[in-house]
Amino acid sequence: TSNSGAFTYSEIAEQFQGGAFNAKQIQGKVLAMELTEHVKPTVHEKAPGKYSAEQEATIVSMANAGQSIEAIAEAVGAEVKSVRGKALSLLKAGAIQAIPHSTTPTKASAKADAFDGIDVAGSTVAELVEATGKTERGIKAMITRRGISCKDYTPKAKKEVVLQEAA
């Protein structure tokens, strides 16, 4: 306690028994002895920033102007993933209002509706199978999930199914 607050855990580890213990082991023992208030807090170094102040300003101005993430990445000369991460940290810091949109389509938006341009109510399940290239089971599942019906298939409501199983 005569050197209270003079050494960090790593400095104590270096000096104690010729460095036989690491900083985490020393920290555990000090914690067990309830002497943590006598250890100097470790100074945490901030990780060096990947973007310069000018690049950061460019990202903020372009994001607030509604530019796409790809355009911003090209302007600052960085990967889209990296710029997306920087945009997230700027969003948390309050420098931008939203993460910039992407111009490349995602898998979810690329999927088209199988029933687009098809008269489902006026078709049979077999006709829908032929038109969409899906299986009969797949068509029936889609129809049931959407709560619609076609010429030769009307999905049962959940209550009806439960009542039939109980009987």
PDB file of C-alpha atoms in Angstrom:
ATOM      1  CA  THR A   1       0.000   0.000   0.000  1.00  0.00           C
ATOM      2  CA  SER A   2       3.036   2.317   0.152  1.00  0.00           C
ATOM      3  CA  ASN A   3       3.062   2.339  -3.682  1.00  0.00           C
ATOM      4  CA  SER A   4      -0.715   2.700  -3.941  1.00  0.00           C
ATOM      5  CA  GLY A   5      -1.754   3.735  -7.449  1.00  0.00           C
ATOM      6  CA  ALA A   6       1.836   3.703  -8.764  1.00  0.00           C
ATOM      7  CA  PHE A   7       1.761   0.552 -10.937  1.00  0.00           C
ATOM      8  CA  THR A   8      -0.585  -1.042 -13.466  1.00  0.00           C
ATOM      9  CA  TYR A   9      -1.307  -4.790 -13.512  1.00  0.00           C
ATOM     10  CA  SER A  10       1.213  -5.363 -16.318  1.00  0.00           C
ATOM     11  CA  GLU A  11       3.933  -3.400 -14.473  1.00  0.00           C
ATOM     12  CA  ILE A  12       3.298  -5.418 -11.305  1.00  0.00           C
ATOM     13  CA  ALA A  13       3.435  -8.658 -13.336  1.00  0.00           C
ATOM     14  CA  GLU A  14       6.830  -7.688 -14.810  1.00  0.00           C
ATOM     15  CA  GLN A  15       8.315  -6.929 -11.382  1.00  0.00           C
ATOM     16  CA  PHE A  16       6.746  -9.701  -9.291  1.00  0.00           C
ATOM     17  CA  GLN A  17       8.899 -12.876  -9.120  1.00  0.00           C
ATOM     18  CA  GLY A  18      10.746 -11.992 -12.320  1.00  0.00           C
ATOM     19  CA  GLY A  19       7.626 -11.958 -14.503  1.00  0.00           C
ATOM     20  CA  ALA A  20       6.501 -15.474 -13.552  1.00  0.00           C
ATOM     21  CA  PHE A  21       2.837 -14.386 -13.689  1.00  0.00           C
ATOM     22  CA  ASN A  22       0.966 -12.503 -16.398  1.00  0.00           C
ATOM     23  CA  ALA A  23      -1.124  -9.359 -15.886  1.00  0.00           C
ATOM     24  CA  LYS A  24      -4.432 -11.272 -15.816  1.00  0.00           C
ATOM     25  CA  GLN A  25      -3.176 -13.613 -13.087  1.00  0.00           C
ATOM     26  CA  ILE A  26      -2.004 -10.641 -11.014  1.00  0.00           C
ATOM     27  CA  GLN A  27      -5.346  -8.911 -11.596  1.00  0.00           C
ATOM     28  CA  GLY A  28      -7.202 -12.007 -10.366  1.00  0.00           C
ATOM     29  CA  LYS A  29      -5.150 -12.227  -7.184  1.00  0.00           C
ATOM     30  CA  VAL A  30      -5.486  -8.483  -6.455  1.00  0.00           C
ATOM     31  CA  LEU A  31      -9.237  -8.777  -6.986  1.00  0.00           C
ATOM     32  CA  ALA A  32      -9.409 -11.754  -4.609  1.00  0.00           C
ATOM     33  CA  MET A  33      -7.485  -9.762  -1.996  1.00  0.00           C
ATOM     34  CA  GLU A  34      -9.836  -6.789  -2.578  1.00  0.00           C
ATOM     35  CA  LEU A  35      -6.944  -4.412  -3.254  1.00  0.00           C
ATOM     36  CA  THR A  36      -8.016  -3.155  -6.691  1.00  0.00           C
ATOM     37  CA  GLU A  37      -8.155   0.480  -5.519  1.00  0.00           C
ATOM     38  CA  HIS A  38      -4.350   0.373  -5.043  1.00  0.00           C
ATOM     39  CA  VAL A  39      -3.629  -0.461  -8.706  1.00  0.00           C
ATOM     40  CA  LYS A  40      -3.086   2.293 -11.261  1.00  0.00           C
ATOM     41  CA  PRO A  41      -5.708   2.160 -14.049  1.00  0.00           C
ATOM     42  CA  THR A  42      -4.337   0.941 -17.370  1.00  0.00           C
ATOM     43  CA  VAL A  43      -4.355   3.575 -20.096  1.00  0.00           C
ATOM     44  CA  HIS A  44      -6.239   2.164 -23.060  1.00  0.00           C
ATOM     45  CA  GLU A  45      -4.835   3.239 -26.386  1.00  0.00           C
ATOM     46  CA  LYS A  46      -7.343   4.221 -29.012  1.00  0.00           C
ATOM     47  CA  ALA A  47      -7.034   2.170 -32.182  1.00  0.00           C
ATOM     48  CA  PRO A  48      -5.599   4.189 -35.054  1.00  0.00           C
ATOM     49  CA  GLY A  49      -8.310   5.436 -37.382  1.00  0.00           C
ATOM     50  CA  LYS A  50      -8.453   4.000 -40.881  1.00  0.00           C
ATOM     51  CA  TYR A  51     -10.006   7.124 -42.348  1.00  0.00           C
ATOM     52  CA  SER A  52      -8.543  10.614 -42.415  1.00  0.00           C
ATOM     53  CA  ALA A  53     -10.569  13.614 -41.279  1.00  0.00           C
ATOM     54  CA  GLU A  54     -11.186  14.578 -44.932  1.00  0.00           C
ATOM     55  CA  GLN A  55     -12.418  11.077 -45.803  1.00  0.00           C
ATOM     56  CA  GLU A  56     -14.686  11.062 -42.769  1.00  0.00           C
ATOM     57  CA  ALA A  57     -16.092  14.461 -43.781  1.00  0.00           C
ATOM     58  CA  THR A  58     -16.680  13.118 -47.306  1.00  0.00           C
ATOM     59  CA  ILE A  59     -18.549  10.090 -45.927  1.00  0.00           C
ATOM     60  CA  VAL A  60     -20.713  12.291 -43.682  1.00  0.00           C
ATOM     61  CA  SER A  61     -21.561  14.806 -46.420  1.00  0.00           C
ATOM     62  CA  MET A  62     -22.313  12.148 -49.053  1.00  0.00           C
ATOM     63  CA  ALA A  63     -24.372  10.044 -46.620  1.00  0.00           C
ATOM     64  CA  ASN A  64     -26.420  13.058 -45.557  1.00  0.00           C
ATOM     65  CA  ALA A  65     -26.900  13.943 -49.247  1.00  0.00           C
ATOM     66  CA  GLY A  66     -28.422  10.492 -49.859  1.00  0.00           C
ATOM     67  CA  GLN A  67     -25.587   9.003 -51.937  1.00  0.00           C
ATOM     68  CA  SER A  68     -25.266   5.218 -52.222  1.00  0.00           C
ATOM     69  CA  ILE A  69     -22.741   3.263 -50.179  1.00  0.00           C
ATOM     70  CA  GLU A  70     -20.944   2.206 -53.388  1.00  0.00           C
ATOM     71  CA  ALA A  71     -20.528   5.832 -54.520  1.00  0.00           C
ATOM     72  CA  ILE A  72     -19.154   6.793 -51.106  1.00  0.00           C
ATOM     73  CA  ALA A  73     -16.717   3.842 -51.131  1.00  0.00           C
ATOM     74  CA  GLU A  74     -15.472   4.861 -54.570  1.00  0.00           C
ATOM     75  CA  ALA A  75     -15.074   8.500 -53.487  1.00  0.00           C
ATOM     76  CA  VAL A  76     -12.953   7.636 -50.429  1.00  0.00           C
ATOM     77  CA  GLY A  77     -11.118   4.745 -52.111  1.00  0.00           C
ATOM     78  CA  ALA A  78     -12.187   2.034 -49.676  1.00  0.00           C
ATOM     79  CA  GLU A  79     -14.115  -1.241 -49.701  1.00  0.00           C
ATOM     80  CA  VAL A  80     -17.903  -1.132 -49.383  1.00  0.00           C
ATOM     81  CA  LYS A  81     -17.765  -3.305 -46.226  1.00  0.00           C
ATOM     82  CA  SER A  82     -15.338  -0.894 -44.583  1.00  0.00           C
ATOM     83  CA  VAL A  83     -17.433   2.159 -45.472  1.00  0.00           C
ATOM     84  CA  ARG A  84     -20.573   0.409 -44.185  1.00  0.00           C
ATOM     85  CA  GLY A  85     -18.806  -0.188 -40.858  1.00  0.00           C
ATOM     86  CA  LYS A  86     -17.662   3.434 -40.703  1.00  0.00           C
ATOM     87  CA  ALA A  87     -21.200   4.581 -41.521  1.00  0.00           C
ATOM     88  CA  LEU A  88     -22.500   2.474 -38.630  1.00  0.00           C
ATOM     89  CA  SER A  89     -20.055   4.093 -36.198  1.00  0.00           C
ATOM     90  CA  LEU A  90     -20.945   7.557 -37.548  1.00  0.00           C
ATOM     91  CA  LEU A  91     -24.634   6.706 -37.124  1.00  0.00           C
ATOM     92  CA  LYS A  92     -24.033   5.741 -33.492  1.00  0.00           C
ATOM     93  CA  ALA A  93     -22.081   8.975 -32.982  1.00  0.00           C
ATOM     94  CA  GLY A  94     -24.985  10.942 -34.485  1.00  0.00           C
ATOM     95  CA  ALA A  95     -22.983  12.371 -37.410  1.00  0.00           C
ATOM     96  CA  ILE A  96     -25.358  10.862 -39.997  1.00  0.00           C
ATOM     97  CA  GLN A  97     -29.095  10.160 -39.890  1.00  0.00           C
ATOM     98  CA  ALA A  98     -29.098   6.762 -41.636  1.00  0.00           C
ATOM     99  CA  ILE A  99     -26.759   4.212 -43.176  1.00  0.00           C
ATOM    100  CA  PRO A 100     -26.485   4.899 -46.926  1.00  0.00           C
ATOM    101  CA  HIS A 101     -28.515   2.671 -49.244  1.00  0.00           C
ATOM    102  CA  SER A 102     -26.939   0.105 -51.546  1.00  0.00           C
ATOM    103  CA  THR A 103     -27.406   0.139 -55.318  1.00  0.00           C
ATOM    104  CA  THR A 104     -26.707  -3.579 -55.711  1.00  0.00           C
ATOM    105  CA  PRO A 105     -29.844  -5.677 -55.263  1.00  0.00           C
ATOM    106  CA  THR A 106     -30.001  -7.997 -52.276  1.00  0.00           C
ATOM    107  CA  LYS A 107     -31.065 -11.639 -52.511  1.00  0.00           C
ATOM    108  CA  ALA A 108     -34.404 -10.870 -50.874  1.00  0.00           C
ATOM    109  CA  SER A 109     -35.283  -8.060 -53.291  1.00  0.00           C
ATOM    110  CA  ALA A 110     -34.098 -10.095 -56.295  1.00  0.00           C
ATOM    111  CA  LYS A 111     -36.713 -12.787 -55.627  1.00  0.00           C
ATOM    112  CA  ALA A 112     -39.809 -12.149 -57.712  1.00  0.00           C
ATOM    113  CA  ASP A 113     -43.275 -13.234 -56.643  1.00  0.00           C
ATOM    114  CA  ALA A 114     -44.084 -16.595 -58.252  1.00  0.00           C
ATOM    115  CA  PHE A 115     -47.708 -15.577 -58.784  1.00  0.00           C
ATOM    116  CA  ASP A 116     -46.957 -12.264 -60.562  1.00  0.00           C
ATOM    117  CA  GLY A 117     -49.142 -11.904 -63.633  1.00  0.00           C
ATOM    118  CA  ILE A 118     -51.043 -15.141 -62.944  1.00  0.00           C
ATOM    119  CA  ASP A 119     -54.764 -15.361 -62.207  1.00  0.00           C
ATOM    120  CA  VAL A 120     -54.532 -17.620 -59.153  1.00  0.00           C
ATOM    121  CA  ALA A 121     -58.277 -17.687 -58.404  1.00  0.00           C
ATOM    122  CA  GLY A 122     -59.080 -18.661 -62.004  1.00  0.00           C
ATOM    123  CA  SER A 123     -56.449 -21.424 -62.251  1.00  0.00           C
ATOM    124  CA  THR A 124     -56.146 -24.981 -61.002  1.00  0.00           C
ATOM    125  CA  VAL A 125     -53.226 -26.224 -58.906  1.00  0.00           C
ATOM    126  CA  ALA A 126     -51.908 -28.164 -61.939  1.00  0.00           C
ATOM    127  CA  GLU A 127     -51.995 -25.002 -64.089  1.00  0.00           C
ATOM    128  CA  LEU A 128     -50.161 -23.055 -61.367  1.00  0.00           C
ATOM    129  CA  VAL A 129     -47.525 -25.815 -61.141  1.00  0.00           C
ATOM    130  CA  GLU A 130     -46.979 -25.553 -64.895  1.00  0.00           C
ATOM    131  CA  ALA A 131     -46.883 -21.738 -64.892  1.00  0.00           C
ATOM    132  CA  THR A 132     -44.494 -21.321 -61.958  1.00  0.00           C
ATOM    133  CA  GLY A 133     -42.296 -24.413 -62.172  1.00  0.00           C
ATOM    134  CA  LYS A 134     -42.970 -25.229 -58.517  1.00  0.00           C
ATOM    135  CA  THR A 135     -44.262 -28.485 -57.049  1.00  0.00           C
ATOM    136  CA  GLU A 136     -47.910 -29.125 -56.224  1.00  0.00           C
ATOM    137  CA  ARG A 137     -47.040 -29.173 -52.539  1.00  0.00           C
ATOM    138  CA  GLY A 138     -45.197 -25.844 -52.903  1.00  0.00           C
ATOM    139  CA  ILE A 139     -48.165 -24.220 -54.665  1.00  0.00           C
ATOM    140  CA  LYS A 140     -50.589 -25.444 -51.994  1.00  0.00           C
ATOM    141  CA  ALA A 141     -48.285 -24.159 -49.257  1.00  0.00           C
ATOM    142  CA  MET A 142     -48.047 -20.723 -50.923  1.00  0.00           C
ATOM    143  CA  ILE A 143     -51.812 -20.533 -51.363  1.00  0.00           C
ATOM    144  CA  THR A 144     -52.440 -21.586 -47.751  1.00  0.00           C
ATOM    145  CA  ARG A 145     -49.874 -19.137 -46.362  1.00  0.00           C
ATOM    146  CA  ARG A 146     -51.445 -16.262 -48.297  1.00  0.00           C
ATOM    147  CA  GLY A 147     -54.985 -17.268 -47.393  1.00  0.00           C
ATOM    148  CA  ILE A 148     -56.170 -17.360 -51.014  1.00  0.00           C
ATOM    149  CA  SER A 149     -57.762 -20.153 -53.035  1.00  0.00           C
ATOM    150  CA  CYS A 150     -57.796 -21.407 -56.610  1.00  0.00           C
ATOM    151  CA  LYS A 151     -60.308 -23.373 -58.737  1.00  0.00           C
ATOM    152  CA  ASP A 152     -59.639 -26.801 -57.255  1.00  0.00           C
ATOM    153  CA  TYR A 153     -57.992 -26.019 -53.886  1.00  0.00           C
ATOM    154  CA  THR A 154     -59.293 -24.031 -50.941  1.00  0.00           C
ATOM    155  CA  PRO A 155     -57.065 -24.018 -47.869  1.00  0.00           C
ATOM    156  CA  LYS A 156     -58.670 -24.905 -44.558  1.00  0.00           C
ATOM    157  CA  ALA A 157     -58.601 -22.386 -41.762  1.00  0.00           C
ATOM    158  CA  LYS A 158     -56.515 -23.387 -38.733  1.00  0.00           C
ATOM    159  CA  LYS A 159     -59.631 -23.724 -36.564  1.00  0.00           C
ATOM    160  CA  GLU A 160     -61.126 -26.270 -38.988  1.00  0.00           C
ATOM    161  CA  VAL A 161     -57.921 -28.346 -38.980  1.00  0.00           C
ATOM    162  CA  VAL A 162     -57.797 -28.389 -35.166  1.00  0.00           C
ATOM    163  CA  LEU A 163     -61.479 -29.380 -34.924  1.00  0.00           C
ATOM    164  CA  GLN A 164     -61.007 -32.220 -37.453  1.00  0.00           C
ATOM    165  CA  GLU A 165     -57.968 -33.568 -35.585  1.00  0.00           C
ATOM    166  CA  ALA A 166     -59.852 -33.464 -32.262  1.00  0.00           C
ATOM    167  CA  ALA A 167     -62.817 -35.446 -33.673  1.00  0.00           C
TER     168      ALA A 167
END
